[in-house]
Amino acid sequence: MPLAVYILGLSVFALGTSEFMLSGILPAVADDMDVTIPQAGLLISAFAIGMVVGAPLLAVATLRLPRRTTLISLITVFGLGQIAGALAPTYEILFASRVVSALACAGFWAVGAAVAIAMVPVNQRARAMAVMIGGLSIANVLGVPAGAFLGEGLGWRAAFWAVGAASAIALVGIVTLVPKIPLPAERPRLKRELSIYADRQVWLSIAVTALAAGGVFCAFSYLSPLLTDVAGLPEGWVPAVLALFGFGALAGTTLGGRIADAHLFGVLLTGITASTVFLAALALLGHFAVAAVALSFLLGFSAFYTAPALNARMFNVAGAAPTLAGATTTAAFNLGNTGGPWLGGTVIDADLGYPATAWAGGAMTVVALALTAVSLRLHRRTAASRVVAKHATPAGTTDVTTDVTTEVTEVTTPAAPSASASPRP
């Protein structure tokens, strides 16, 4: 495995830490910027909105640009965004810095995945992608708690400076170790790729992904004040609990990835159901410190347990559009990361309390569960109708048979590597 692939993993570590670290420093940001907790929570949504817009847009816009140069430009813009956030004198400037950073983050994901795959043999592509995705998982285990620790000891701006420093290290690594990657010989046909959005299964996958991710992060975005104000834990416990969420995420990703190839819908249904149960338990038992800590781990596990299956499903239904399939999944996850914190802020503004964010998140996952059942029913109906068509086809005809095989085995076929195999909580 080339060292350059690990440099890309380090870059993703910085990107993921920046995206999620606000969950641990939200009260400090709100106090310093003289805004409410829900308004500070919109900074999480701002990053997610940038990811939603940037993933498909930059995936298309950078197709014909030199990939190494594009990576250098994007990690530079991202690092400058962190510095701007650390120096931001007002809430509005901090908000703008989050949007700019998110656009650069989305573009880096789109290009970095292609670069990682291009640097290794075909039989090591999945491993190369695992290194990149591992950077995101480690961000949840180490980066986010470290950001909360720095925020508590040195002020929330120190967390932004730290991510800026990590970005600078990643930039040096990219400049010195990532080779020039030849441009693709044939430009993808965008008209054909955009045609996937006429498929209702694609839109069902987008909705399920957004709601499943948004439901968990409706509560997770306000986990820090819930732990301190409701469960009564000291602020010093927050980094440790966030690390526990990250360990749950790492365990969930590992197990879900092993099972999803053979039981895709099974993972989706059980994982989303588990998230719903854990959110309801957090709403009911969140005032008990032990329960709040344990449920933080379990929510991390269930949210990331479903991530490989959510990615695989999108590649199955949008396989004709390799350029946009991964970008669409990234955008869908971040639609949830936008809507979840917004809904959580809304229920807090309504004076329903921090535990109500878990009830609101549970409502989102219930809808996700229902849409998953609809998607499964449509999948089975389509597969059955094609099997009937196969038996009605004259001997010697192969086109329909091929379609049947593809559709019936969709659940068990490993998905193509994706730059977004973890959710962006």
Short mmCIF file of C-alpha atoms in Angstrom, two decimals:
data_model
loop_
_atom_site.label_atom_id
_atom_site.label_comp_id
_atom_site.label_asym_id
_atom_site.label_seq_id
_atom_site.Cartn_x
_atom_site.Cartn_y
_atom_site.Cartn_z
CA MET A 1 0.00 0.00 0.00
CA PRO A 2 1.63 3.28 -1.08
CA LEU A 3 2.38 5.74 1.70
CA ALA A 4 0.41 8.33 -0.30
CA VAL A 5 -2.80 6.43 0.44
CA TYR A 6 -2.17 6.83 4.17
CA ILE A 7 -1.59 10.54 3.56
CA LEU A 8 -5.07 10.68 2.06
CA GLY A 9 -6.34 8.87 5.17
CA LEU A 10 -4.68 11.53 7.34
CA SER A 11 -6.39 14.20 5.24
CA VAL A 12 -9.75 12.53 5.79
CA PHE A 13 -8.99 12.43 9.53
CA ALA A 14 -8.67 16.23 9.49
CA LEU A 15 -11.81 16.61 7.38
CA GLY A 16 -13.87 14.33 9.62
CA THR A 17 -12.63 15.93 12.84
CA SER A 18 -13.65 19.36 11.61
CA GLU A 19 -17.06 18.12 10.52
CA PHE A 20 -18.01 16.47 13.80
CA MET A 21 -16.03 18.27 16.52
CA LEU A 22 -18.61 20.98 17.10
CA SER A 23 -20.74 18.45 18.96
CA GLY A 24 -18.23 18.60 21.82
CA ILE A 25 -17.66 22.37 21.91
CA LEU A 26 -21.14 23.63 21.10
CA PRO A 27 -21.86 25.29 24.48
CA ALA A 28 -18.51 27.11 24.44
CA VAL A 29 -19.09 28.39 20.89
CA ALA A 30 -22.59 29.55 21.83
CA ASP A 31 -21.33 31.43 24.90
CA ASP A 32 -18.43 33.10 23.08
CA MET A 33 -20.51 34.10 20.06
CA ASP A 34 -23.46 35.18 22.23
CA VAL A 35 -25.92 32.92 20.42
CA THR A 36 -28.26 30.18 21.61
CA ILE A 37 -27.36 26.49 21.57
CA PRO A 38 -29.74 25.86 18.61
CA GLN A 39 -28.13 28.73 16.67
CA ALA A 40 -24.70 27.26 17.37
CA GLY A 41 -26.06 23.91 16.20
CA LEU A 42 -26.73 25.47 12.80
CA LEU A 43 -22.96 25.57 12.33
CA ILE A 44 -23.15 21.78 12.05
CA SER A 45 -25.92 22.15 9.49
CA ALA A 46 -23.85 24.74 7.60
CA PHE A 47 -21.06 22.20 7.09
CA ALA A 48 -23.57 19.58 6.03
CA ILE A 49 -25.19 21.94 3.52
CA GLY A 50 -21.79 22.62 2.00
CA MET A 51 -21.25 18.87 1.68
CA VAL A 52 -24.66 18.37 0.09
CA VAL A 53 -23.98 21.01 -2.55
CA GLY A 54 -20.29 20.36 -2.98
CA ALA A 55 -20.21 16.56 -3.37
CA PRO A 56 -22.07 16.22 -6.69
CA LEU A 57 -21.04 19.67 -7.97
CA LEU A 58 -17.31 19.20 -7.47
CA ALA A 59 -17.42 15.54 -8.52
CA VAL A 60 -18.55 16.75 -11.94
CA ALA A 61 -16.55 20.01 -12.07
CA THR A 62 -13.18 18.37 -11.40
CA LEU A 63 -13.46 15.45 -13.81
CA ARG A 64 -11.00 16.89 -16.32
CA LEU A 65 -8.71 18.73 -13.89
CA PRO A 66 -5.31 17.35 -12.78
CA ARG A 67 -6.14 15.33 -9.70
CA ARG A 68 -3.02 16.01 -7.67
CA THR A 69 -3.32 19.76 -8.26
CA THR A 70 -6.99 19.60 -7.32
CA LEU A 71 -6.20 17.80 -4.05
CA ILE A 72 -3.56 20.38 -3.16
CA SER A 73 -5.96 23.22 -3.87
CA LEU A 74 -8.82 21.70 -1.91
CA ILE A 75 -6.83 20.80 1.23
CA THR A 76 -5.34 24.32 1.16
CA VAL A 77 -8.78 25.93 1.00
CA PHE A 78 -9.97 23.60 3.76
CA GLY A 79 -7.04 24.53 6.02
CA LEU A 80 -7.59 28.23 5.42
CA GLY A 81 -11.24 27.69 6.34
CA GLN A 82 -10.15 26.31 9.71
CA ILE A 83 -7.91 29.32 10.32
CA ALA A 84 -10.77 31.64 9.39
CA GLY A 85 -12.99 29.81 11.89
CA ALA A 86 -10.35 30.09 14.63
CA LEU A 87 -10.05 33.84 14.04
CA ALA A 88 -13.74 34.53 13.37
CA PRO A 89 -14.84 37.62 15.33
CA THR A 90 -18.54 37.06 14.65
CA TYR A 91 -21.00 34.22 14.30
CA GLU A 92 -21.66 35.14 10.65
CA ILE A 93 -17.99 34.83 9.68
CA LEU A 94 -17.71 31.52 11.53
CA PHE A 95 -20.81 30.30 9.67
CA ALA A 96 -19.31 31.31 6.30
CA SER A 97 -16.01 29.59 7.13
CA ARG A 98 -17.90 26.36 7.83
CA VAL A 99 -19.62 26.47 4.44
CA VAL A 100 -16.35 27.11 2.58
CA SER A 101 -14.60 24.33 4.49
CA ALA A 102 -17.44 21.95 3.70
CA LEU A 103 -17.25 22.66 -0.03
CA ALA A 104 -13.52 21.88 0.02
CA CYS A 105 -14.17 18.76 2.10
CA ALA A 106 -16.76 17.47 -0.36
CA GLY A 107 -14.46 18.04 -3.31
CA PHE A 108 -11.57 16.31 -1.56
CA TRP A 109 -13.71 13.22 -0.95
CA ALA A 110 -14.76 13.11 -4.61
CA VAL A 111 -11.21 13.43 -5.98
CA GLY A 112 -9.31 11.66 -3.20
CA ALA A 113 -11.19 8.40 -3.69
CA ALA A 114 -10.31 8.33 -7.39
CA VAL A 115 -6.66 9.09 -6.61
CA ALA A 116 -6.42 6.36 -3.96
CA ILE A 117 -7.85 3.78 -6.35
CA ALA A 118 -5.58 4.91 -9.20
CA MET A 119 -2.44 4.41 -7.10
CA VAL A 120 -2.98 0.72 -6.32
CA PRO A 121 -3.56 -2.52 -8.27
CA VAL A 122 -7.13 -3.65 -8.90
CA ASN A 123 -6.95 -6.27 -6.15
CA GLN A 124 -6.08 -3.61 -3.54
CA ARG A 125 -8.73 -1.03 -4.33
CA ALA A 126 -11.02 -1.99 -1.45
CA ARG A 127 -8.09 -1.88 0.96
CA ALA A 128 -7.10 1.57 -0.30
CA MET A 129 -10.64 2.81 0.25
CA ALA A 130 -10.65 1.24 3.72
CA VAL A 131 -7.61 3.35 4.63
CA MET A 132 -9.42 6.54 3.59
CA ILE A 133 -12.62 5.57 5.36
CA GLY A 134 -10.55 4.57 8.39
CA GLY A 135 -9.45 8.19 8.64
CA LEU A 136 -13.09 9.16 9.17
CA SER A 137 -13.63 6.45 11.79
CA ILE A 138 -10.50 7.48 13.69
CA ALA A 139 -11.72 11.08 13.55
CA ASN A 140 -14.75 9.96 15.56
CA VAL A 141 -12.65 7.93 17.99
CA LEU A 142 -9.78 10.39 18.55
CA GLY A 143 -10.28 13.67 16.69
CA VAL A 144 -13.70 14.65 18.02
CA PRO A 145 -12.89 13.88 21.70
CA ALA A 146 -9.52 15.62 21.30
CA GLY A 147 -11.32 18.67 19.92
CA ALA A 148 -13.64 18.65 22.94
CA PHE A 149 -10.65 18.28 25.28
CA LEU A 150 -8.84 21.21 23.65
CA GLY A 151 -12.01 23.25 23.68
CA GLU A 152 -12.46 22.68 27.40
CA GLY A 153 -8.85 23.43 28.33
CA LEU A 154 -7.76 26.09 25.83
CA GLY A 155 -11.01 27.41 24.38
CA TRP A 156 -13.00 26.25 21.37
CA ARG A 157 -10.77 28.14 18.90
CA ALA A 158 -7.87 25.83 19.82
CA ALA A 159 -9.77 22.94 18.24
CA PHE A 160 -9.93 24.84 14.93
CA TRP A 161 -6.22 25.63 15.12
CA ALA A 162 -5.45 21.95 15.71
CA VAL A 163 -7.42 20.88 12.64
CA GLY A 164 -5.66 23.59 10.64
CA ALA A 165 -2.32 22.12 11.74
CA ALA A 166 -3.42 18.62 10.73
CA SER A 167 -4.46 20.03 7.35
CA ALA A 168 -1.00 21.59 6.91
CA ILE A 169 0.66 18.23 7.60
CA ALA A 170 -1.68 16.59 5.09
CA LEU A 171 -0.82 19.28 2.52
CA VAL A 172 2.91 18.62 2.89
CA GLY A 173 2.28 14.90 2.49
CA ILE A 174 0.19 15.39 -0.65
CA VAL A 175 2.77 17.70 -2.23
CA THR A 176 5.67 15.35 -1.53
CA LEU A 177 4.14 11.87 -1.79
CA VAL A 178 1.07 11.86 -4.04
CA PRO A 179 2.15 11.28 -7.67
CA LYS A 180 0.62 12.79 -10.75
CA ILE A 181 -2.40 10.74 -11.82
CA PRO A 182 -3.24 10.54 -15.56
CA LEU A 183 -6.59 11.99 -16.52
CA PRO A 184 -9.25 9.50 -17.65
CA ALA A 185 -9.14 8.78 -21.37
CA GLU A 186 -12.88 9.21 -21.83
CA ARG A 187 -15.01 11.79 -20.09
CA PRO A 188 -18.13 10.30 -18.45
CA ARG A 189 -21.41 11.06 -20.20
CA LEU A 190 -23.21 13.30 -17.73
CA LYS A 191 -26.55 13.03 -19.49
CA ARG A 192 -26.53 9.29 -18.93
CA GLU A 193 -25.42 9.64 -15.33
CA LEU A 194 -28.10 12.22 -14.53
CA SER A 195 -30.72 9.79 -15.84
CA ILE A 196 -30.43 7.78 -12.60
CA TYR A 197 -32.54 10.42 -10.88
CA ALA A 198 -35.55 9.20 -12.83
CA ASP A 199 -35.44 5.96 -10.81
CA ARG A 200 -37.69 5.99 -7.74
CA GLN A 201 -35.41 3.51 -5.99
CA VAL A 202 -32.61 6.07 -6.14
CA TRP A 203 -34.83 8.63 -4.43
CA LEU A 204 -35.92 6.07 -1.84
CA SER A 205 -32.25 5.36 -1.10
CA ILE A 206 -31.55 9.07 -0.74
CA ALA A 207 -34.49 9.49 1.64
CA VAL A 208 -33.60 6.44 3.77
CA THR A 209 -29.97 7.54 4.05
CA ALA A 210 -30.88 11.12 4.97
CA LEU A 211 -33.48 10.12 7.55
CA ALA A 212 -31.40 7.34 9.14
CA ALA A 213 -28.38 9.62 9.52
CA GLY A 214 -30.43 12.68 10.47
CA GLY A 215 -32.31 10.82 13.17
CA VAL A 216 -29.16 9.88 15.05
CA PHE A 217 -27.53 13.28 14.60
CA CYS A 218 -30.65 15.11 15.67
CA ALA A 219 -29.73 13.88 19.16
CA PHE A 220 -25.94 13.58 18.77
CA SER A 221 -25.54 17.24 17.80
CA TYR A 222 -26.82 18.23 21.24
CA LEU A 223 -25.24 15.36 23.15
CA SER A 224 -22.83 17.61 25.05
CA PRO A 225 -25.50 19.76 26.77
CA LEU A 226 -27.65 16.66 27.31
CA LEU A 227 -24.80 14.95 29.15
CA THR A 228 -24.02 17.96 31.35
CA ASP A 229 -27.42 19.61 31.86
CA VAL A 230 -29.68 16.53 31.89
CA ALA A 231 -27.52 13.58 32.95
CA GLY A 232 -25.52 15.75 35.36
CA LEU A 233 -22.07 14.67 34.17
CA PRO A 234 -19.11 17.05 34.62
CA GLU A 235 -17.89 18.74 31.45
CA GLY A 236 -14.68 16.75 31.68
CA TRP A 237 -16.65 13.60 30.83
CA VAL A 238 -17.82 14.89 27.46
CA PRO A 239 -14.64 14.02 25.48
CA ALA A 240 -14.66 10.49 26.90
CA VAL A 241 -18.31 9.93 25.97
CA LEU A 242 -17.69 11.28 22.47
CA ALA A 243 -14.78 8.84 22.17
CA LEU A 244 -17.14 6.08 23.25
CA PHE A 245 -19.52 7.08 20.45
CA GLY A 246 -16.55 6.84 18.09
CA PHE A 247 -15.61 3.36 19.31
CA GLY A 248 -19.21 2.32 18.74
CA ALA A 249 -19.02 3.76 15.24
CA LEU A 250 -15.83 1.85 14.49
CA ALA A 251 -17.30 -1.41 15.76
CA GLY A 252 -20.53 -0.84 13.86
CA THR A 253 -18.74 -0.11 10.60
CA THR A 254 -16.64 -3.26 10.94
CA LEU A 255 -19.56 -5.57 11.67
CA GLY A 256 -21.96 -3.94 9.22
CA GLY A 257 -19.39 -4.14 6.44
CA ARG A 258 -18.95 -7.87 6.99
CA ILE A 259 -22.67 -8.63 6.96
CA ALA A 260 -24.09 -6.15 4.43
CA ASP A 261 -22.83 -7.93 1.30
CA ALA A 262 -24.93 -11.00 2.07
CA HIS A 263 -27.84 -9.41 3.96
CA LEU A 264 -28.18 -5.83 2.73
CA PHE A 265 -31.81 -5.20 3.60
CA GLY A 266 -31.44 -7.21 6.79
CA VAL A 267 -28.70 -4.83 7.96
CA LEU A 268 -30.79 -1.80 7.00
CA LEU A 269 -33.91 -2.99 8.80
CA THR A 270 -32.18 -4.18 11.97
CA GLY A 271 -29.77 -1.24 12.15
CA ILE A 272 -32.41 1.47 11.71
CA THR A 273 -34.73 -0.34 14.15
CA ALA A 274 -31.90 -0.43 16.70
CA SER A 275 -31.27 3.31 16.26
CA THR A 276 -34.97 3.98 16.84
CA VAL A 277 -34.98 1.93 20.06
CA PHE A 278 -31.79 3.55 21.35
CA LEU A 279 -33.10 7.05 20.63
CA ALA A 280 -36.32 6.32 22.50
CA ALA A 281 -34.30 4.94 25.40
CA LEU A 282 -32.11 8.07 25.44
CA ALA A 283 -35.21 10.26 25.60
CA LEU A 284 -36.63 8.23 28.50
CA LEU A 285 -33.45 7.44 30.42
CA GLY A 286 -31.12 10.29 29.47
CA HIS A 287 -31.28 11.81 32.94
CA PHE A 288 -29.44 8.73 34.26
CA ALA A 289 -25.72 9.22 33.67
CA VAL A 290 -24.95 5.51 33.18
CA ALA A 291 -27.75 5.11 30.65
CA ALA A 292 -26.72 8.24 28.72
CA VAL A 293 -23.12 7.02 28.46
CA ALA A 294 -24.08 3.48 27.39
CA LEU A 295 -26.61 4.73 24.84
CA SER A 296 -24.00 7.05 23.32
CA PHE A 297 -21.91 3.99 22.47
CA LEU A 298 -24.93 2.08 21.15
CA LEU A 299 -26.07 4.97 18.96
CA GLY A 300 -22.60 5.19 17.42
CA PHE A 301 -22.73 1.47 16.75
CA SER A 302 -26.19 1.40 15.16
CA ALA A 303 -25.64 4.51 13.04
CA PHE A 304 -22.42 3.23 11.50
CA TYR A 305 -23.60 -0.39 11.35
CA THR A 306 -26.05 0.63 8.63
CA ALA A 307 -23.55 2.80 6.70
CA PRO A 308 -22.01 0.08 4.48
CA ALA A 309 -25.47 -1.16 3.50
CA LEU A 310 -26.69 2.37 2.74
CA ASN A 311 -23.68 2.91 0.46
CA ALA A 312 -24.03 -0.48 -1.19
CA ARG A 313 -27.71 0.07 -1.89
CA MET A 314 -27.01 3.34 -3.68
CA PHE A 315 -24.34 1.73 -5.87
CA ASN A 316 -26.74 -1.11 -6.67
CA VAL A 317 -29.55 1.16 -7.85
CA ALA A 318 -27.29 3.83 -9.41
CA GLY A 319 -24.53 1.63 -10.77
CA ALA A 320 -24.86 3.17 -14.24
CA ALA A 321 -23.58 6.47 -12.82
CA PRO A 322 -20.27 5.80 -11.09
CA THR A 323 -19.38 9.50 -11.03
CA LEU A 324 -22.53 10.51 -9.18
CA ALA A 325 -23.35 7.41 -7.10
CA GLY A 326 -20.80 8.09 -4.36
CA ALA A 327 -21.41 11.83 -4.48
CA THR A 328 -25.14 11.25 -4.16
CA THR A 329 -24.64 9.08 -1.09
CA THR A 330 -22.41 11.73 0.49
CA ALA A 331 -25.04 14.38 -0.25
CA ALA A 332 -27.78 12.17 1.21
CA PHE A 333 -25.88 11.60 4.46
CA ASN A 334 -25.36 15.31 4.79
CA LEU A 335 -28.99 16.11 4.05
CA GLY A 336 -29.57 14.18 7.25
CA ASN A 337 -26.74 16.01 8.99
CA THR A 338 -28.45 19.25 7.98
CA GLY A 339 -32.03 18.35 8.84
CA GLY A 340 -31.24 16.49 12.07
CA PRO A 341 -29.53 19.36 13.93
CA TRP A 342 -32.13 21.82 12.58
CA LEU A 343 -34.99 19.68 13.90
CA GLY A 344 -33.19 19.23 17.20
CA GLY A 345 -32.72 22.99 17.52
CA THR A 346 -36.39 23.52 16.74
CA VAL A 347 -37.59 21.29 19.58
CA ILE A 348 -35.14 22.95 21.98
CA ASP A 349 -36.41 26.40 20.95
CA ALA A 350 -39.91 25.12 21.71
CA ASP A 351 -38.76 24.56 25.33
CA LEU A 352 -39.23 20.79 25.05
CA GLY A 353 -35.80 20.10 26.51
CA TYR A 354 -32.69 18.27 25.30
CA PRO A 355 -34.22 14.77 25.65
CA ALA A 356 -36.84 15.83 23.08
CA THR A 357 -34.10 15.84 20.43
CA ALA A 358 -33.95 12.06 20.81
CA TRP A 359 -37.73 11.78 20.34
CA ALA A 360 -37.51 13.91 17.20
CA GLY A 361 -34.62 11.79 15.92
CA GLY A 362 -36.61 8.64 16.60
CA ALA A 363 -39.46 10.00 14.50
CA MET A 364 -37.03 10.44 11.60
CA THR A 365 -35.71 6.88 11.89
CA VAL A 366 -39.25 5.48 12.01
CA VAL A 367 -39.94 7.11 8.64
CA ALA A 368 -36.62 5.74 7.36
CA LEU A 369 -37.66 2.28 8.48
CA ALA A 370 -40.99 2.55 6.64
CA LEU A 371 -39.29 3.72 3.43
CA THR A 372 -36.82 0.83 3.67
CA ALA A 373 -39.75 -1.58 3.78
CA VAL A 374 -41.23 0.12 0.69
CA SER A 375 -37.90 -0.14 -1.13
CA LEU A 376 -37.61 -3.84 -0.25
CA ARG A 377 -41.14 -4.51 -1.49
CA LEU A 378 -40.46 -2.74 -4.80
CA HIS A 379 -37.19 -4.62 -5.15
CA ARG A 380 -38.89 -8.00 -4.65
CA ARG A 381 -41.72 -7.08 -7.01
CA THR A 382 -39.29 -6.01 -9.74
CA ALA A 383 -37.21 -9.15 -9.30
CA ALA A 384 -40.30 -11.37 -9.46
CA SER A 385 -41.65 -9.68 -12.59
CA ARG A 386 -38.32 -10.14 -14.35
CA VAL A 387 -38.18 -13.80 -13.39
CA VAL A 388 -41.60 -14.25 -15.00
CA ALA A 389 -40.36 -12.43 -18.08
CA LYS A 390 -37.37 -14.76 -18.25
CA HIS A 391 -39.55 -17.87 -18.38
CA ALA A 392 -41.65 -16.31 -21.11
CA THR A 393 -38.61 -15.55 -23.29
CA PRO A 394 -37.89 -17.81 -26.30
CA ALA A 395 -34.87 -20.07 -26.07
CA GLY A 396 -31.64 -18.45 -27.16
CA THR A 397 -32.51 -15.02 -25.79
CA THR A 398 -30.03 -13.84 -23.15
CA ASP A 399 -30.76 -10.17 -22.50
CA VAL A 400 -33.63 -10.71 -20.06
CA THR A 401 -31.84 -13.54 -18.30
CA THR A 402 -28.92 -11.23 -17.63
CA ASP A 403 -31.25 -8.60 -16.20
CA VAL A 404 -32.87 -11.17 -13.91
CA THR A 405 -29.54 -12.38 -12.57
CA THR A 406 -28.39 -8.84 -11.88
CA GLU A 407 -31.60 -7.86 -10.11
CA VAL A 408 -32.07 -11.00 -8.04
CA THR A 409 -28.48 -11.01 -6.80
CA GLU A 410 -28.37 -7.29 -6.17
CA VAL A 411 -28.44 -7.73 -2.42
CA THR A 412 -25.54 -10.15 -2.37
CA THR A 413 -23.23 -8.42 -4.84
CA PRO A 414 -20.45 -6.40 -3.19
CA ALA A 415 -20.75 -2.73 -3.96
CA ALA A 416 -18.06 -0.75 -5.68
CA PRO A 417 -15.73 1.10 -3.31
CA SER A 418 -17.13 4.42 -2.23
CA ALA A 419 -15.52 7.50 -0.77
CA SER A 420 -18.41 7.74 1.64
CA ALA A 421 -18.66 4.35 3.18
CA SER A 422 -19.19 5.93 6.61
CA PRO A 423 -21.94 8.28 7.47
CA ARG A 424 -21.13 11.90 8.17
CA PRO A 425 -22.84 12.20 11.51
#
